mmCIF file with all atom_site columns, C-alpha atoms in Angstrom:
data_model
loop_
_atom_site.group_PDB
_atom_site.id
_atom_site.type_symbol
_atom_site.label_atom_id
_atom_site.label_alt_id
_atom_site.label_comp_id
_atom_site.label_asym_id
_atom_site.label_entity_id
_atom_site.label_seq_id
_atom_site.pdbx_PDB_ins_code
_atom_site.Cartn_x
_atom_site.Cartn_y
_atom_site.Cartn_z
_atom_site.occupancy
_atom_site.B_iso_or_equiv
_atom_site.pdbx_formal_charge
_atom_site.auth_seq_id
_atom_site.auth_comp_id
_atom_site.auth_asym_id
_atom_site.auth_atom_id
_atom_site.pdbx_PDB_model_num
ATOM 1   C CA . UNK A 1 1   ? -11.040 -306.959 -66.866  1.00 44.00 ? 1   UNK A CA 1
ATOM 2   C CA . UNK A 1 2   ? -8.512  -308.992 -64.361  1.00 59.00 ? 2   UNK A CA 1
ATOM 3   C CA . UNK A 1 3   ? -5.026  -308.940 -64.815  1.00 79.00 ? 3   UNK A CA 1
ATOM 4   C CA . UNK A 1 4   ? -3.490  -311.429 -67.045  1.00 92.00 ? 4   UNK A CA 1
ATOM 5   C CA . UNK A 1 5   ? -2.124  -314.581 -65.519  1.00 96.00 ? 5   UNK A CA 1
ATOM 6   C CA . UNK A 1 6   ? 0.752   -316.737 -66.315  1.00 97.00 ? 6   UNK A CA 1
ATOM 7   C CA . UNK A 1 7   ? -0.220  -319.933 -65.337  1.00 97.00 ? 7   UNK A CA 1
ATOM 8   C CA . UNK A 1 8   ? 2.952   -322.674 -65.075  1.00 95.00 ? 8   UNK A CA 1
ATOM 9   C CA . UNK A 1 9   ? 2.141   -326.083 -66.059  1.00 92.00 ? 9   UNK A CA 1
ATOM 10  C CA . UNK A 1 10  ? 3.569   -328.903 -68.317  1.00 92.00 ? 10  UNK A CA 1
ATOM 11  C CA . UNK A 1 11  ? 3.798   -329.400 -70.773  1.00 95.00 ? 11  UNK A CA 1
ATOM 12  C CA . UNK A 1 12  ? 1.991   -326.294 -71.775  1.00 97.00 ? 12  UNK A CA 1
ATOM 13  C CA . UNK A 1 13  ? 1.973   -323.231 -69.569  1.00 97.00 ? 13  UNK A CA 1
ATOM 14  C CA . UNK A 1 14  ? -1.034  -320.837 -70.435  1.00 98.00 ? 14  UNK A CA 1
ATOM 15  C CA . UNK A 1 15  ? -2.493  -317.549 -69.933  1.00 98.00 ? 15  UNK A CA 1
ATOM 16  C CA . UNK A 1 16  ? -5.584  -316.849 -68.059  1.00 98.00 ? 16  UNK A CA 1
ATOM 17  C CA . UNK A 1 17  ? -7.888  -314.141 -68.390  1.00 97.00 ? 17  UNK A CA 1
ATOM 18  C CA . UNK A 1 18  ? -11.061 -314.485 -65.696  1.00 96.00 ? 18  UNK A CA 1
ATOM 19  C CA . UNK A 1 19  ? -13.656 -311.646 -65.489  1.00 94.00 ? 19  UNK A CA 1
ATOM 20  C CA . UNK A 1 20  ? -13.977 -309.265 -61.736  1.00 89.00 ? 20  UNK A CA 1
ATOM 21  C CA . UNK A 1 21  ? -16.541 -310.519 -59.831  1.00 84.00 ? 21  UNK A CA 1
ATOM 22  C CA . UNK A 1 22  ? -18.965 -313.029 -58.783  1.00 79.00 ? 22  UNK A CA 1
ATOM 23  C CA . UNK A 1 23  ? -21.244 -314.467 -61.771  1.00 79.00 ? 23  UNK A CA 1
ATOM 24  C CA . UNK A 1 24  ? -24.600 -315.739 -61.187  1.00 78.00 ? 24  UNK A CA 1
ATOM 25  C CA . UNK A 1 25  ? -24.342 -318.777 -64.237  1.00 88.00 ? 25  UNK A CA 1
ATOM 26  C CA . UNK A 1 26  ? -21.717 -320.548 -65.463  1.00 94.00 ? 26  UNK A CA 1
ATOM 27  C CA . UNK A 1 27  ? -19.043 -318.102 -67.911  1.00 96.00 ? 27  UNK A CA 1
ATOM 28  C CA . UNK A 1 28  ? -18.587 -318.977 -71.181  1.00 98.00 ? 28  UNK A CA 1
ATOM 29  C CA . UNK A 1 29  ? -14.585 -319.561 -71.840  1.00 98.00 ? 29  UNK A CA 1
ATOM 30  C CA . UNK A 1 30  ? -12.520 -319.191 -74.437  1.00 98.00 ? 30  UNK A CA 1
ATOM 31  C CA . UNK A 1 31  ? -9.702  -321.052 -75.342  1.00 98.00 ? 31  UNK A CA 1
ATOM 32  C CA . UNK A 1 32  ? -7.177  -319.441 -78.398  1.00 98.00 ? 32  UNK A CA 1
ATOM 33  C CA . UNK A 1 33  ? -4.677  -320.994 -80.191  1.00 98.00 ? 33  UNK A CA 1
ATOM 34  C CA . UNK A 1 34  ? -1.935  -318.922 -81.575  1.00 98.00 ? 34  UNK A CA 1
ATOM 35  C CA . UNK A 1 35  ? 0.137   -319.336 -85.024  1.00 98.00 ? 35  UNK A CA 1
ATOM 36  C CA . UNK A 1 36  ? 3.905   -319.892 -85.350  1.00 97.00 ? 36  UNK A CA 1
ATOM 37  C CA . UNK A 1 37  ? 5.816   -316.850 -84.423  1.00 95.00 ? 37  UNK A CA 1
ATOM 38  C CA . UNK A 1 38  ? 3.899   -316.559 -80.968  1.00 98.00 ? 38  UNK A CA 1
ATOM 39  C CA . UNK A 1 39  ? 5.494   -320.191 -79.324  1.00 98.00 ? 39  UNK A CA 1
ATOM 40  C CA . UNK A 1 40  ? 8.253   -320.269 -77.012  1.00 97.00 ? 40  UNK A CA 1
ATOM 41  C CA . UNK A 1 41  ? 10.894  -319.009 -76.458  1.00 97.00 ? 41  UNK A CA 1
ATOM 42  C CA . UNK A 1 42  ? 8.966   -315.663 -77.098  1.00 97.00 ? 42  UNK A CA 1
ATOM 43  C CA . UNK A 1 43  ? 7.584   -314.776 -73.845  1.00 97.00 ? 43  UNK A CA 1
ATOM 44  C CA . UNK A 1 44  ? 4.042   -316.077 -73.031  1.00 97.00 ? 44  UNK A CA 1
ATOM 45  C CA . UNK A 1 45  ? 2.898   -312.644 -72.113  1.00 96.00 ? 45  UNK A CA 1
ATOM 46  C CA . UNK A 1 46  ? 3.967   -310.557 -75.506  1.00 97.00 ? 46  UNK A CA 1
ATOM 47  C CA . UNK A 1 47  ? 3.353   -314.249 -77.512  1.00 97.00 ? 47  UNK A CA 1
ATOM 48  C CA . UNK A 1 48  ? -0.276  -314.798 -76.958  1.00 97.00 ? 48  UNK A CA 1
ATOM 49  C CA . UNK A 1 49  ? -1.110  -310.989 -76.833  1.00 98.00 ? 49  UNK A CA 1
ATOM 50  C CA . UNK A 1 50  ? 0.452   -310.313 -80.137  1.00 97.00 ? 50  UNK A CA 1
ATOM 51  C CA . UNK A 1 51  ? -2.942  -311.179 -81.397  1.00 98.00 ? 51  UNK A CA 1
ATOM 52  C CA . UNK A 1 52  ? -6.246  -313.052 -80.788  1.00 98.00 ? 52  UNK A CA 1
ATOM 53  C CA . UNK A 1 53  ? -8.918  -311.482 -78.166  1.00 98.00 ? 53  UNK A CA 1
ATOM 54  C CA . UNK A 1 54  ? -6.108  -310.881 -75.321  1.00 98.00 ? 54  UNK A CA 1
ATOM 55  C CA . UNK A 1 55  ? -4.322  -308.151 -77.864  1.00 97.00 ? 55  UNK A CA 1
ATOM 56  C CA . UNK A 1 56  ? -4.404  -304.951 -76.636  1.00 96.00 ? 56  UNK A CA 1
ATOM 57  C CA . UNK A 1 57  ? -7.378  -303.171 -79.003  1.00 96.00 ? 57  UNK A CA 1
ATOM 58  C CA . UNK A 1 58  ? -9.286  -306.308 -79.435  1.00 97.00 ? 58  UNK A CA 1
ATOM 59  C CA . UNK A 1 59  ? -12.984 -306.090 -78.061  1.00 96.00 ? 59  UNK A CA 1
ATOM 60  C CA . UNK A 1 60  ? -13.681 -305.905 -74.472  1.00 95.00 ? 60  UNK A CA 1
ATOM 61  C CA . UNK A 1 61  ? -16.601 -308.668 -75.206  1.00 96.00 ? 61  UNK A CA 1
ATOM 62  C CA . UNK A 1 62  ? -14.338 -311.129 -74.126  1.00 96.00 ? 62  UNK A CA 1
ATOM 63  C CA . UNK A 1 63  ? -12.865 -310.252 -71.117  1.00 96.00 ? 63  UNK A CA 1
ATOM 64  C CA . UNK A 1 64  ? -15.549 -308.514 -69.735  1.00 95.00 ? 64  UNK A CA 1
ATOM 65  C CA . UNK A 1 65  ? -17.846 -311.508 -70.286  1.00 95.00 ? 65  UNK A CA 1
ATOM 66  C CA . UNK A 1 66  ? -15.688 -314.703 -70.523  1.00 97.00 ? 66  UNK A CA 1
ATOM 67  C CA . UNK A 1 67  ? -12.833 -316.872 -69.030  1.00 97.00 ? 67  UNK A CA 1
ATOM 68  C CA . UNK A 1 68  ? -10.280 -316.447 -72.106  1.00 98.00 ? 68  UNK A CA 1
ATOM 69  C CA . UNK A 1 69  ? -7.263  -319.353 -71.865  1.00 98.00 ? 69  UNK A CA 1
ATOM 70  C CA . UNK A 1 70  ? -4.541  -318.506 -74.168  1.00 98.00 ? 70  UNK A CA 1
ATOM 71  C CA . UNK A 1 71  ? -1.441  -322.075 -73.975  1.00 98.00 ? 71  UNK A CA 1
ATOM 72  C CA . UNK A 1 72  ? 1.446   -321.800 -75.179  1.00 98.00 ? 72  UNK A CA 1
ATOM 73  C CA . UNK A 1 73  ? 3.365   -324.569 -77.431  1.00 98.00 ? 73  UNK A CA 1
ATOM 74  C CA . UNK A 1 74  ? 6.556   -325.111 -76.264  1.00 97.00 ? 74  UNK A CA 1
ATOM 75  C CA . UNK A 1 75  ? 8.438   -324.604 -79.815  1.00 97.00 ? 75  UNK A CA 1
ATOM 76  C CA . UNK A 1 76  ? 6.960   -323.005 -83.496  1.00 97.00 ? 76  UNK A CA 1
ATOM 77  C CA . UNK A 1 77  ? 5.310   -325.087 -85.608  1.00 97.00 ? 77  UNK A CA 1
ATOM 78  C CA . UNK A 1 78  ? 1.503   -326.555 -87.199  1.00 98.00 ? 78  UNK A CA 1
ATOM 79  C CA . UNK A 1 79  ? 1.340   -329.128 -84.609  1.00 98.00 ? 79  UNK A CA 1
ATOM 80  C CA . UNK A 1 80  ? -1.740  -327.754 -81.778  1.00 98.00 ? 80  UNK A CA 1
ATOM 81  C CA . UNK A 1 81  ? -2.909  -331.693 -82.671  1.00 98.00 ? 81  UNK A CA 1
ATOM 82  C CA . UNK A 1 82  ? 0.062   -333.241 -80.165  1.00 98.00 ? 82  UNK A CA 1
ATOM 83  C CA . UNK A 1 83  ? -1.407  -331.498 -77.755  1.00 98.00 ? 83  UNK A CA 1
ATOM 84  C CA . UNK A 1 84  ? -5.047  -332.062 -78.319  1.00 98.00 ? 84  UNK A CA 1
ATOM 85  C CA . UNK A 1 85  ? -5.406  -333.441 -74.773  1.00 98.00 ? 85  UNK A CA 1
ATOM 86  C CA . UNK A 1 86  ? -3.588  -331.011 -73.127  1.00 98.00 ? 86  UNK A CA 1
ATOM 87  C CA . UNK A 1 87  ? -5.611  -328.179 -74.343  1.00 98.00 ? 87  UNK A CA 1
ATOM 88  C CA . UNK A 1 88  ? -8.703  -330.243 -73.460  1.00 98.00 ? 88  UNK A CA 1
ATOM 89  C CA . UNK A 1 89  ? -6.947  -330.565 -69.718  1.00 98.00 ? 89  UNK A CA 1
ATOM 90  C CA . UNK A 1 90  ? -6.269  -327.498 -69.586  1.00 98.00 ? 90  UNK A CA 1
ATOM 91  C CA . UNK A 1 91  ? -9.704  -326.008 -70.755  1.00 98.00 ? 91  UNK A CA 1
ATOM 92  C CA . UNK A 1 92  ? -11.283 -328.362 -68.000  1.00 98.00 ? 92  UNK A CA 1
ATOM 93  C CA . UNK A 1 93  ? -9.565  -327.525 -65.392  1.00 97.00 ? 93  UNK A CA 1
ATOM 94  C CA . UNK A 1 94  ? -10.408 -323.960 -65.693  1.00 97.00 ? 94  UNK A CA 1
ATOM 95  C CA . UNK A 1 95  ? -14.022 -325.018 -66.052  1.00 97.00 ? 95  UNK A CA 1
ATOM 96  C CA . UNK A 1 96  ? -13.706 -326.179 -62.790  1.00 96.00 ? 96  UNK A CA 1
ATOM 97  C CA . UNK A 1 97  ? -11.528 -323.914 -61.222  1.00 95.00 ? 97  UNK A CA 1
ATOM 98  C CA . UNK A 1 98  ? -13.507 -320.748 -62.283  1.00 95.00 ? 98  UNK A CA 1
ATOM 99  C CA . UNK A 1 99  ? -16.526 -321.566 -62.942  1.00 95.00 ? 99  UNK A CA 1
ATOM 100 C CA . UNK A 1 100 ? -16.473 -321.936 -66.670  1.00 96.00 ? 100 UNK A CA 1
ATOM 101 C CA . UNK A 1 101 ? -19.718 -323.290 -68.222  1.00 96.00 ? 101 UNK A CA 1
ATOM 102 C CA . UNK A 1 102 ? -19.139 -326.597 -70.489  1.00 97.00 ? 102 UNK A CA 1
ATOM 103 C CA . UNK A 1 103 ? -21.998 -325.830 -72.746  1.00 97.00 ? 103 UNK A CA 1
ATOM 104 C CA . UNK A 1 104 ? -20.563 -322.455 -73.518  1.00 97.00 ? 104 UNK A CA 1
ATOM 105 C CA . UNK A 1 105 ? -17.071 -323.591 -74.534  1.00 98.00 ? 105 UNK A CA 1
ATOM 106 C CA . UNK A 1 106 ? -15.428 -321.823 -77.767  1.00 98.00 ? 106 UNK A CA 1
ATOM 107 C CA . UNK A 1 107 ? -12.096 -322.557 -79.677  1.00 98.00 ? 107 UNK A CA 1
ATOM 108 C CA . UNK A 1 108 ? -10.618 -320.096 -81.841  1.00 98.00 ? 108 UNK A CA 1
ATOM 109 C CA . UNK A 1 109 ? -7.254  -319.805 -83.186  1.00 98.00 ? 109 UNK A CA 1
ATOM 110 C CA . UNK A 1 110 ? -4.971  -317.778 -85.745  1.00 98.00 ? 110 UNK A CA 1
ATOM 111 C CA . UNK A 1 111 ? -3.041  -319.107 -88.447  1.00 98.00 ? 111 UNK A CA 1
ATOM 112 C CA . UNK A 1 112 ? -1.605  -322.307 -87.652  1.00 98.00 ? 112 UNK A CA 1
ATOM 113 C CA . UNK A 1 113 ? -3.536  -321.751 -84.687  1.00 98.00 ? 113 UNK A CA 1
ATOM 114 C CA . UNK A 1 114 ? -6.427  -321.881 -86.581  1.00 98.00 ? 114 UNK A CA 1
ATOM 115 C CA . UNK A 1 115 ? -5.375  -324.855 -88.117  1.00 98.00 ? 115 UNK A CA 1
ATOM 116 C CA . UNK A 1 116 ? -5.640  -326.602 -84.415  1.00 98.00 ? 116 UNK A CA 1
ATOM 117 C CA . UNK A 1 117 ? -9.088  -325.496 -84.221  1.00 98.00 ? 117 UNK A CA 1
ATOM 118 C CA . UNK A 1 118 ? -10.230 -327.619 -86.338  1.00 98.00 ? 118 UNK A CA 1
ATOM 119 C CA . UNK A 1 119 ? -7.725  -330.431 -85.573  1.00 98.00 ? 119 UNK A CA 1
ATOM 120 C CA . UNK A 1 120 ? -8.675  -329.784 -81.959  1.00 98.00 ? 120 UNK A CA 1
ATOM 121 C CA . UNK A 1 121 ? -12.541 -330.032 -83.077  1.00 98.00 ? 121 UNK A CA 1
ATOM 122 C CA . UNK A 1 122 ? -12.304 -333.161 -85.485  1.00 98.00 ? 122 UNK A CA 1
ATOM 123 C CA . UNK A 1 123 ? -10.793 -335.448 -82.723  1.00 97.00 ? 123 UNK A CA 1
ATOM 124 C CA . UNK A 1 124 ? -12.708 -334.156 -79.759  1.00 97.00 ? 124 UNK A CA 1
ATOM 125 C CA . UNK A 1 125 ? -16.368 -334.107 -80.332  1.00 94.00 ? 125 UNK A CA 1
ATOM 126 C CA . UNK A 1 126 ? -19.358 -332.922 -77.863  1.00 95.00 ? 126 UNK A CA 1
ATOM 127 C CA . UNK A 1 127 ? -16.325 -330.821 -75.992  1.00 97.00 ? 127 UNK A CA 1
ATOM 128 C CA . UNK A 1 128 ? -16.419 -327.512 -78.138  1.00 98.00 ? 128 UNK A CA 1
ATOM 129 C CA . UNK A 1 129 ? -19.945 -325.407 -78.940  1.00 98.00 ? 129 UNK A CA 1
ATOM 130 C CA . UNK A 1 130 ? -18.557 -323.150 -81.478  1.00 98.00 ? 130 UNK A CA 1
ATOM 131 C CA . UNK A 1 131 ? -15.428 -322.699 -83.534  1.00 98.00 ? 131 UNK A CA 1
ATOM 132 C CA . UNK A 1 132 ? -13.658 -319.384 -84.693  1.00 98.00 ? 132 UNK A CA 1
ATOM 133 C CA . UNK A 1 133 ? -10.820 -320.251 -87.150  1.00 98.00 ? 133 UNK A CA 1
ATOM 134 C CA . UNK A 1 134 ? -8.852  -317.078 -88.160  1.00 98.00 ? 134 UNK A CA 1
ATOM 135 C CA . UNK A 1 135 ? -7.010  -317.089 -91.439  1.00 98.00 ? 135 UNK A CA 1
ATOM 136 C CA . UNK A 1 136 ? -6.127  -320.534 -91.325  1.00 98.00 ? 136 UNK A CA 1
ATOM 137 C CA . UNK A 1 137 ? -3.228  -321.887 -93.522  1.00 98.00 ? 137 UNK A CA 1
ATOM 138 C CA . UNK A 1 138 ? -4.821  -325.664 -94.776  1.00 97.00 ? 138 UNK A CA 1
ATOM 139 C CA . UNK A 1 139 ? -8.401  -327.197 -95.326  1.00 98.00 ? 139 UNK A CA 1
ATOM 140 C CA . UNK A 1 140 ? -9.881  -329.114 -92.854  1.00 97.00 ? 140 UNK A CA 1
ATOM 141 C CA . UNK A 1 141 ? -9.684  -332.937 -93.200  1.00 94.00 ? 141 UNK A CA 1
ATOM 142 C CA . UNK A 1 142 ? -13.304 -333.374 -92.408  1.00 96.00 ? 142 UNK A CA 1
ATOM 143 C CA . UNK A 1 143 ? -16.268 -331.128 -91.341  1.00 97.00 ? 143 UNK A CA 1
ATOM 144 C CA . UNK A 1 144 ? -16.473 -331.006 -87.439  1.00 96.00 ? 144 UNK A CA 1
ATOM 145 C CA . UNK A 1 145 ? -20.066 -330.922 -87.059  1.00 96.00 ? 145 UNK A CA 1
ATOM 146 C CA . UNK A 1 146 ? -20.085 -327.508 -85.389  1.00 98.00 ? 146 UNK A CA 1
ATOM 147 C CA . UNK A 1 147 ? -21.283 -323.998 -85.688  1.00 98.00 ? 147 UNK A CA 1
ATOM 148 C CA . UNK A 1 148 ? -17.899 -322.298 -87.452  1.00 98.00 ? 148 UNK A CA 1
ATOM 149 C CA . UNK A 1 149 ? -17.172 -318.469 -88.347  1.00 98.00 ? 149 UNK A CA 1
ATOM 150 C CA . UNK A 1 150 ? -14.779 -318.414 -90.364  1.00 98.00 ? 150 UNK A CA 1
ATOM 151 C CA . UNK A 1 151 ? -12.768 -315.049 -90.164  1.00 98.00 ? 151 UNK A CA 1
ATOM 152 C CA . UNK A 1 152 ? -10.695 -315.355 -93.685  1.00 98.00 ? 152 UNK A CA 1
ATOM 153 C CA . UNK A 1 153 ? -7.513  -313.796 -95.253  1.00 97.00 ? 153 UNK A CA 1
ATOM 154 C CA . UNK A 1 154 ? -4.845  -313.455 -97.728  1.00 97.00 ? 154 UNK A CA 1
ATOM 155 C CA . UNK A 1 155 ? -3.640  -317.146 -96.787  1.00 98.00 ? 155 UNK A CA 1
ATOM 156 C CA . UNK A 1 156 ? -7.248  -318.666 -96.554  1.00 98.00 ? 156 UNK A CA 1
ATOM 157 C CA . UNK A 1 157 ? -8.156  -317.057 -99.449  1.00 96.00 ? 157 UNK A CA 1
ATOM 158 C CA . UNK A 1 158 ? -5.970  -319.395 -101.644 1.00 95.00 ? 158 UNK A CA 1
ATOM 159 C CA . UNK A 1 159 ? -8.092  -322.071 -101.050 1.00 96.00 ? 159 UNK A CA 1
ATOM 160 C CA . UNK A 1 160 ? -11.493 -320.379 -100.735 1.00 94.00 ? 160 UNK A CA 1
ATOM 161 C CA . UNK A 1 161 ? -13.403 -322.884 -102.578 1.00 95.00 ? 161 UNK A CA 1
ATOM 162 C CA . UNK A 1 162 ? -12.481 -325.597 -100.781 1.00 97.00 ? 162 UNK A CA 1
ATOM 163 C CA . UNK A 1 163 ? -12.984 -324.302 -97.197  1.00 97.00 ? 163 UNK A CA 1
ATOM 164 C CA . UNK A 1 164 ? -16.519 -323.204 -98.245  1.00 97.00 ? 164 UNK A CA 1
ATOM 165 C CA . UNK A 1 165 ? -17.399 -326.550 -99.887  1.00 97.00 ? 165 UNK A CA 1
ATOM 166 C CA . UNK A 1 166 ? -15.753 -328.802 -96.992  1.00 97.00 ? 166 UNK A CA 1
ATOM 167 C CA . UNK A 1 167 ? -17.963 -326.815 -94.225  1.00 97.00 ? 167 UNK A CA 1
ATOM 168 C CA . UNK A 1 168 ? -20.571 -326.145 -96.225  1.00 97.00 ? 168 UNK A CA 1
ATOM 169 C CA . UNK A 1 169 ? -19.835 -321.997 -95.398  1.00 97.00 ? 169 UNK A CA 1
ATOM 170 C CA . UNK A 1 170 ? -21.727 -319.308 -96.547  1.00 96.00 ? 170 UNK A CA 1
ATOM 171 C CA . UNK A 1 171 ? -21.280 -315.175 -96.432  1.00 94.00 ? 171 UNK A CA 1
ATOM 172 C CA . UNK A 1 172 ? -22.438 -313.540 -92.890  1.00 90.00 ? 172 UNK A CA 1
ATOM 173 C CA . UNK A 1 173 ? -26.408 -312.272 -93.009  1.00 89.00 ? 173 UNK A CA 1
ATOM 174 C CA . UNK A 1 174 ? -28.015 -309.952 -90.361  1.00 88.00 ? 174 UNK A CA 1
ATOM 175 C CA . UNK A 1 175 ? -28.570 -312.881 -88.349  1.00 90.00 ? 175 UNK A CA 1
ATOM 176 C CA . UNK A 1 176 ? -25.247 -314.432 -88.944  1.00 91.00 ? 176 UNK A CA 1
ATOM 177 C CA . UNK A 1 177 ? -26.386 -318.094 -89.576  1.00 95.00 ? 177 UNK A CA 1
ATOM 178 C CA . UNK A 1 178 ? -24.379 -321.129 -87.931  1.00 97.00 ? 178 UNK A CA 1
ATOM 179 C CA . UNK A 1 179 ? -21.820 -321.390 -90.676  1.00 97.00 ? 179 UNK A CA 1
ATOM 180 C CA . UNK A 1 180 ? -20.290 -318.263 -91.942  1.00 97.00 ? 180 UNK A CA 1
ATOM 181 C CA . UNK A 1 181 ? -17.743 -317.049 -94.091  1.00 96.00 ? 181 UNK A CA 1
ATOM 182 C CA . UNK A 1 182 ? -16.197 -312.991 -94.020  1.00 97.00 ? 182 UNK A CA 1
ATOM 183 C CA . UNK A 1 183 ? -13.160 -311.893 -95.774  1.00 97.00 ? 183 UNK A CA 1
ATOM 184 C CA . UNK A 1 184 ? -12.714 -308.416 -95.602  1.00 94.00 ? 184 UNK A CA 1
ATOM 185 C CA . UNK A 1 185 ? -9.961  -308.162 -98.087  1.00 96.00 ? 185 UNK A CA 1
ATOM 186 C CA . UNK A 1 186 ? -6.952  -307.735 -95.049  1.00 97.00 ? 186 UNK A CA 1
ATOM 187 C CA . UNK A 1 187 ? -3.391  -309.292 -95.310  1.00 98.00 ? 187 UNK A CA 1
ATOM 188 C CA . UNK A 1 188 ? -2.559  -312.238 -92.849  1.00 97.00 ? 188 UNK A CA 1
ATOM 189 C CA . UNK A 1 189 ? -1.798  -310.082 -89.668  1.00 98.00 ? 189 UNK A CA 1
ATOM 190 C CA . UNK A 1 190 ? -4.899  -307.383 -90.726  1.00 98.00 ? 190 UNK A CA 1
ATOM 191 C CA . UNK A 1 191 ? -6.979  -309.984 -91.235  1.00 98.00 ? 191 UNK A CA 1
ATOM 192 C CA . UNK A 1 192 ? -6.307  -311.194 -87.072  1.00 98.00 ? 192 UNK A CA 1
ATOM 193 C CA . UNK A 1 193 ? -6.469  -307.363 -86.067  1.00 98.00 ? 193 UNK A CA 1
ATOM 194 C CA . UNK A 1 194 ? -9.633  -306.716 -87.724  1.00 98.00 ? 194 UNK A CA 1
ATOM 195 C CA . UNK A 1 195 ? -11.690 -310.256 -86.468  1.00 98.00 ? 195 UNK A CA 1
ATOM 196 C CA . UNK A 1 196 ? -10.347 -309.647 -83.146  1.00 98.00 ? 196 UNK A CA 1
ATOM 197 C CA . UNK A 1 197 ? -12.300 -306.456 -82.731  1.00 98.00 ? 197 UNK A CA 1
ATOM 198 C CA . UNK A 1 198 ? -15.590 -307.818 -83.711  1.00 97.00 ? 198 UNK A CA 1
ATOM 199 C CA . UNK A 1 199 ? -18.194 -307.859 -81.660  1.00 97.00 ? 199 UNK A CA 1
ATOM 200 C CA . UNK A 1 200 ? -20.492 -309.282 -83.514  1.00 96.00 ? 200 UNK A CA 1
ATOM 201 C CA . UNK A 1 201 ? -18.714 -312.459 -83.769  1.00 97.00 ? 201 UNK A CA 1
ATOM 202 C CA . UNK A 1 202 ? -17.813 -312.955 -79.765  1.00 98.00 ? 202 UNK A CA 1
ATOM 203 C CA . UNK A 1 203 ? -22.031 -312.292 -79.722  1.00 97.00 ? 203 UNK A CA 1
ATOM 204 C CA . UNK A 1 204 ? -22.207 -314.887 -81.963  1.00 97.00 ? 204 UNK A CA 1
ATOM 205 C CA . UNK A 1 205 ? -20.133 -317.681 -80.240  1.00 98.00 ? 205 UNK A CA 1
ATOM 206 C CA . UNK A 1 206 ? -22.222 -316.420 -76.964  1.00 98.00 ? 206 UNK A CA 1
ATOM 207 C CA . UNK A 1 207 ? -25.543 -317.272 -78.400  1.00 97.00 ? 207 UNK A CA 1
ATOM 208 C CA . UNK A 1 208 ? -23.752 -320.680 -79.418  1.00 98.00 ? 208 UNK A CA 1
ATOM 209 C CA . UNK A 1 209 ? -24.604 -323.755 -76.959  1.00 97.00 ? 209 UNK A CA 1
ATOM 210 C CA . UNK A 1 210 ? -22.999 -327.364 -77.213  1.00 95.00 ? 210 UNK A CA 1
ATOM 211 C CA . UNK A 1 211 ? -26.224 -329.711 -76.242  1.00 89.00 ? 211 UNK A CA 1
ATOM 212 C CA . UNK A 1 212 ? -24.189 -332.756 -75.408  1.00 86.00 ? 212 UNK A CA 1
ATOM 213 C CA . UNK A 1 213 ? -22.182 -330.873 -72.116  1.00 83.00 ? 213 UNK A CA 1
#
């Protein structure tokens, strides 16, 4: 894995993860959104690594193998949807700065970051080719039309029922199909740990395409 790079811009400064060496196709990136206690003014570094697949024990999947871009909103709160475009900007730019593949884009997110997955999703279609909401805190207003694994938890749990109906999940088979639901019976923060270290799911976004990039 390369070092971790702060990356100054406005309004959102990020961190960048891109793979050693030279690849012979386009990388897949991923972009993650974090929840509520991981904005500014908590330092971007210990922010976005507190969880998500740039924390320290999470699997090596996705740094070994894709761009990860980790923003960071400038103050706490369930609002990744004012900065839709940025995220969009910013995800675009490292396309083209690193050699990130469009049709192997992937948002995922944690809590209220999770939340702006789908927010991001919803208002931005043909950009993202899979989505990997963690524990998020609120239903969806509409079904994005993507492939979604959704890693749930003691706060997505609440509302079960109405996450599974709204995006139509259904539990994870051996293969996972392009809809799935896993709880795993964690608490909030266990619930991030435990998805994080996956592999099977980072597998699963890989064999994801978007046909419209």
């Amino acid at each position: 894995m390369s070092d971790l790079r702060v990356v100054e811009a406005s309004p959102l400064r990020y961190l960048l993860s891109v793979p050693d060496g030279a690849p012979d196709d386009p990388r897949p990136v991923l972009c993650f959104l974090h929840g509520y206690d991981e904005a500014a003014p908590t330092e971007i570094i210990e922010g976005v690594t507190r969880h998500g697949p740039l924390r320290p024990g999470s699997d090596g999947v996705a740094t070994r193998e894709m761009i990860v871009v980790a923003p960071q909103l400038p103050a706490a709160g369930d609002i990744w949807r004012r900065y839709a475009d940025v995220v969009r900007d910013i995800v675009s730019r490292v396309q083209a700065e690193h050699g990130g593949g469009p049709a192997r884009t992937y948002l995922t997110g944690f809590s209220f970051g999770g939340n702006g997955v789908f927010d991001l999703a919803l208002c931005q279609p043909g950009f993202w080719a899979a989505l990997w909401p963690v524990d998020p805190t609120r239903v969806p207003g509409g079904d994005p039309g993507l492939p979604v694994w959704m890693s749930s938890g003691e706060v997505s749990r609440r509302g079960e029922g109405r996450f599974i109906e709204q995006l139509n999940l259904a539990p994870a088979t051996d293969p996972p199909g392009d809809r799935v639901y896993v709880d795993q019976g964690m608490d909030h923060v266990g619930t991030a740990t435990l998805a994080y270290q996956d592999e099977r799911i980072y597998r699963w976004l890989l064999a994801r395409r978007n046909p419209d990039a």
